[in-house]
Amino acid sequence: MQKLVCPTPPKQGINMIQNPELYLIIAGGKIRCRRCKAQSSRTKLQCAKPALKGKVVCQFHGGLSTGPKTKEGKGRIRAAHLKHGEETLEAKAERSEKSAMFRYLTDLGNHCNMFYKKLKTRGRPPSGYTQLDLTDPEQLALAILKTLPNK
Ligand SMILES: [Zn+2]
């Protein structure tokens, strides 16, 4: 006997309606509140209950959920929301490290008169950068060491 295979796995959680009606007027027109934006899986209509305070869904569609508590659950949510990784902490730290390295290289080039005229750097100095006195040989060596990649 052939086993029946579902072509698409069933969706987890609730369906969110694409263009939800945002507000609901209840109590005979006295209260205007946010409407739950969940979509009924049976009727394909928007849920008719008001959303909970500060939430977009009612208590039956996940409004009472307080989110993931465990470390792996939080990691799963973080991975689901990650789009390009340009602003992750690791990417920011690497960018800061590279710009500090570039700043030391610029200082060394200016010190050796390597450029036609002194290069001016703009903006605040990177977080890993400290101004070194390059006439002191010890600090010059330190600046050269800081231009080397860590690996
Ligand atoms: Zn609802």
mmCIF file of C-alpha atoms and ligand atoms in Angstrom:
data_model
loop_
_atom_site.group_PDB
_atom_site.id
_atom_site.type_symbol
_atom_site.label_atom_id
_atom_site.label_comp_id
_atom_site.label_asym_id
_atom_site.label_seq_id
_atom_site.Cartn_x
_atom_site.Cartn_y
_atom_site.Cartn_z
ATOM 1 C CA MET A 1 0.000 0.000 0.000
ATOM 2 C CA GLN A 2 1.286 3.434 -0.955
ATOM 3 C CA LYS A 3 1.854 5.819 1.876
ATOM 4 C CA LEU A 4 0.071 9.149 1.546
ATOM 5 C CA VAL A 5 2.481 12.071 1.762
ATOM 6 C CA CYS A 6 1.305 15.582 2.511
ATOM 7 C CA PRO A 7 2.818 17.873 -0.185
ATOM 8 C CA THR A 8 3.328 20.808 2.178
ATOM 9 C CA PRO A 9 3.774 20.376 5.890
ATOM 10 C CA PRO A 10 0.923 21.808 7.953
ATOM 11 C CA LYS A 11 1.559 25.343 9.183
ATOM 12 C CA GLN A 12 2.651 25.736 12.755
ATOM 13 C CA GLY A 13 0.888 28.252 14.926
ATOM 14 C CA ILE A 14 -1.755 30.670 13.754
ATOM 15 C CA ASN A 15 -2.250 32.238 10.346
ATOM 16 C CA MET A 16 -1.966 35.989 10.233
ATOM 17 C CA ILE A 17 -4.266 37.786 7.838
ATOM 18 C CA GLN A 18 -2.513 39.804 5.096
ATOM 19 C CA ASN A 19 -4.434 43.111 5.263
ATOM 20 C CA PRO A 20 -6.113 43.063 8.638
ATOM 21 C CA GLU A 21 -8.860 45.422 9.646
ATOM 22 C CA LEU A 22 -7.008 47.243 12.414
ATOM 23 C CA TYR A 23 -9.735 48.535 14.672
ATOM 24 C CA LEU A 24 -12.960 47.303 16.175
ATOM 25 C CA ILE A 25 -15.711 49.381 17.706
ATOM 26 C CA ILE A 26 -17.422 47.711 20.627
ATOM 27 C CA ALA A 27 -19.825 48.561 23.442
ATOM 28 C CA GLY A 28 -22.261 50.319 21.142
ATOM 29 C CA GLY A 29 -19.648 52.616 19.615
ATOM 30 C CA LYS A 30 -18.140 53.654 22.947
ATOM 31 C CA ILE A 31 -14.874 51.732 22.743
ATOM 32 C CA ARG A 32 -12.516 51.670 19.781
ATOM 33 C CA CYS A 33 -9.877 48.983 20.182
ATOM 34 C CA ARG A 34 -7.412 47.010 18.167
ATOM 35 C CA ARG A 35 -8.813 43.939 16.438
ATOM 36 C CA CYS A 36 -7.150 40.530 16.614
ATOM 37 C CA LYS A 37 -5.346 39.955 13.322
ATOM 38 C CA ALA A 38 -5.471 36.157 13.331
ATOM 39 C CA GLN A 39 -7.162 34.387 10.438
ATOM 40 C CA SER A 40 -9.657 31.635 11.050
ATOM 41 C CA SER A 41 -8.483 28.394 9.473
ATOM 42 C CA ARG A 42 -12.114 27.283 8.990
ATOM 43 C CA THR A 43 -13.769 30.407 7.549
ATOM 44 C CA LYS A 44 -10.596 32.253 6.364
ATOM 45 C CA LEU A 45 -11.967 35.408 7.960
ATOM 46 C CA GLN A 46 -10.275 37.696 10.445
ATOM 47 C CA CYS A 47 -10.880 36.891 14.103
ATOM 48 C CA ALA A 48 -13.613 39.158 15.476
ATOM 49 C CA LYS A 49 -12.313 39.493 19.040
ATOM 50 C CA PRO A 50 -10.490 42.562 20.319
ATOM 51 C CA ALA A 51 -6.732 42.153 20.721
ATOM 52 C CA LEU A 52 -5.220 42.200 24.179
ATOM 53 C CA LYS A 53 -3.728 45.436 25.513
ATOM 54 C CA GLY A 54 -0.408 46.112 23.771
ATOM 55 C CA LYS A 55 -0.740 43.027 21.553
ATOM 56 C CA VAL A 56 -2.008 42.353 18.032
ATOM 57 C CA VAL A 57 -3.877 39.123 18.830
ATOM 58 C CA CYS A 58 -6.542 37.967 21.279
ATOM 59 C CA GLN A 59 -5.976 35.499 24.109
ATOM 60 C CA PHE A 60 -7.091 32.567 21.911
ATOM 61 C CA HIS A 61 -4.549 33.366 19.190
ATOM 62 C CA GLY A 62 -1.397 33.682 21.246
ATOM 63 C CA GLY A 63 -1.891 36.994 23.019
ATOM 64 C CA LEU A 64 -1.175 35.412 26.405
ATOM 65 C CA SER A 65 2.130 33.992 25.190
ATOM 66 C CA THR A 66 5.151 35.510 26.891
ATOM 67 C CA GLY A 67 7.604 34.283 24.257
ATOM 68 C CA PRO A 68 10.445 31.804 24.503
ATOM 69 C CA LYS A 69 12.120 31.364 27.884
ATOM 70 C CA THR A 70 14.868 28.833 27.263
ATOM 71 C CA LYS A 71 18.174 29.739 25.674
ATOM 72 C CA GLU A 72 17.574 27.456 22.666
ATOM 73 C CA GLY A 73 14.071 28.866 22.170
ATOM 74 C CA LYS A 74 15.407 32.417 22.146
ATOM 75 C CA GLY A 75 18.110 31.332 19.695
ATOM 76 C CA ARG A 76 15.469 29.834 17.416
ATOM 77 C CA ILE A 77 13.513 33.098 17.386
ATOM 78 C CA ARG A 78 16.710 35.073 16.749
ATOM 79 C CA ALA A 79 17.583 32.791 13.819
ATOM 80 C CA ALA A 80 14.069 33.150 12.394
ATOM 81 C CA HIS A 81 14.287 36.956 12.485
ATOM 82 C CA LEU A 82 17.827 37.142 11.051
ATOM 83 C CA LYS A 83 17.690 38.463 7.487
ATOM 84 C CA HIS A 84 21.204 39.412 6.421
ATOM 85 C CA GLY A 85 23.371 39.442 9.563
ATOM 86 C CA GLU A 86 24.862 42.893 8.879
ATOM 87 C CA GLU A 87 23.853 44.213 12.280
ATOM 88 C CA THR A 88 24.560 41.209 14.482
ATOM 89 C CA LEU A 89 26.897 41.785 17.431
ATOM 90 C CA GLU A 90 29.596 39.666 15.770
ATOM 91 C CA ALA A 91 29.422 41.647 12.515
ATOM 92 C CA LYS A 92 29.542 44.946 14.402
ATOM 93 C CA ALA A 93 32.570 43.821 16.456
ATOM 94 C CA GLU A 94 34.395 42.672 13.320
ATOM 95 C CA ARG A 95 33.641 45.952 11.523
ATOM 96 C CA SER A 96 34.861 47.956 14.524
ATOM 97 C CA GLU A 97 38.049 45.878 14.714
ATOM 98 C CA LYS A 98 38.728 46.378 10.992
ATOM 99 C CA SER A 99 38.146 50.112 11.176
ATOM 100 C CA ALA A 100 40.546 50.387 14.149
ATOM 101 C CA MET A 101 43.098 48.439 12.096
ATOM 102 C CA PHE A 102 42.575 50.824 9.173
ATOM 103 C CA ARG A 103 42.989 53.808 11.491
ATOM 104 C CA TYR A 104 46.373 52.478 12.689
ATOM 105 C CA LEU A 105 47.415 51.901 9.076
ATOM 106 C CA THR A 106 46.473 55.494 8.242
ATOM 107 C CA ASP A 107 48.488 56.758 11.227
ATOM 108 C CA LEU A 108 51.516 54.707 10.139
ATOM 109 C CA GLY A 109 51.211 55.973 6.554
ATOM 110 C CA ASN A 110 50.976 59.565 7.754
ATOM 111 C CA HIS A 111 53.961 59.013 10.050
ATOM 112 C CA CYS A 112 56.110 57.638 7.180
ATOM 113 C CA ASN A 113 54.978 60.409 4.761
ATOM 114 C CA MET A 114 53.612 57.677 2.535
ATOM 115 C CA PHE A 115 50.839 59.853 1.118
ATOM 116 C CA TYR A 116 50.986 62.983 -1.037
ATOM 117 C CA LYS A 117 49.399 64.873 1.824
ATOM 118 C CA LYS A 118 48.376 63.736 5.285
ATOM 119 C CA LEU A 119 45.232 61.654 5.259
ATOM 120 C CA LYS A 120 42.526 63.019 7.502
ATOM 121 C CA THR A 121 40.147 60.577 9.083
ATOM 122 C CA ARG A 122 36.562 61.540 9.669
ATOM 123 C CA GLY A 123 34.115 60.757 12.435
ATOM 124 C CA ARG A 124 34.727 59.470 15.917
ATOM 125 C CA PRO A 125 37.613 57.053 16.422
ATOM 126 C CA PRO A 126 36.703 53.342 16.489
ATOM 127 C CA SER A 127 36.224 51.753 19.915
ATOM 128 C CA GLY A 128 39.456 49.682 19.882
ATOM 129 C CA TYR A 129 41.612 52.632 18.836
ATOM 130 C CA THR A 130 43.876 54.772 21.024
ATOM 131 C CA GLN A 131 46.075 57.542 19.684
ATOM 132 C CA LEU A 132 49.720 56.392 19.874
ATOM 133 C CA ASP A 133 52.841 58.545 19.811
ATOM 134 C CA LEU A 134 54.612 57.053 16.774
ATOM 135 C CA THR A 135 57.928 58.809 17.478
ATOM 136 C CA ASP A 136 58.363 56.422 20.405
ATOM 137 C CA PRO A 137 59.758 53.146 18.942
ATOM 138 C CA GLU A 138 57.868 51.001 21.466
ATOM 139 C CA GLN A 139 54.535 52.546 20.547
ATOM 140 C CA LEU A 140 55.436 52.407 16.841
ATOM 141 C CA ALA A 141 55.970 48.649 17.175
ATOM 142 C CA LEU A 142 52.647 48.377 19.016
ATOM 143 C CA ALA A 143 50.894 50.258 16.190
ATOM 144 C CA ILE A 144 52.464 47.924 13.600
ATOM 145 C CA LEU A 145 51.311 44.904 15.638
ATOM 146 C CA LYS A 146 47.775 46.279 15.756
ATOM 147 C CA THR A 147 47.584 46.401 11.944
ATOM 148 C CA LEU A 148 48.146 42.641 11.734
ATOM 149 C CA PRO A 149 45.067 40.420 11.540
ATOM 150 C CA ASN A 150 44.405 38.296 14.637
ATOM 151 C CA LYS A 151 44.318 34.959 12.817
HETATM 152 ZN ZN ZN B 1 -8.196 36.145 17.827
#
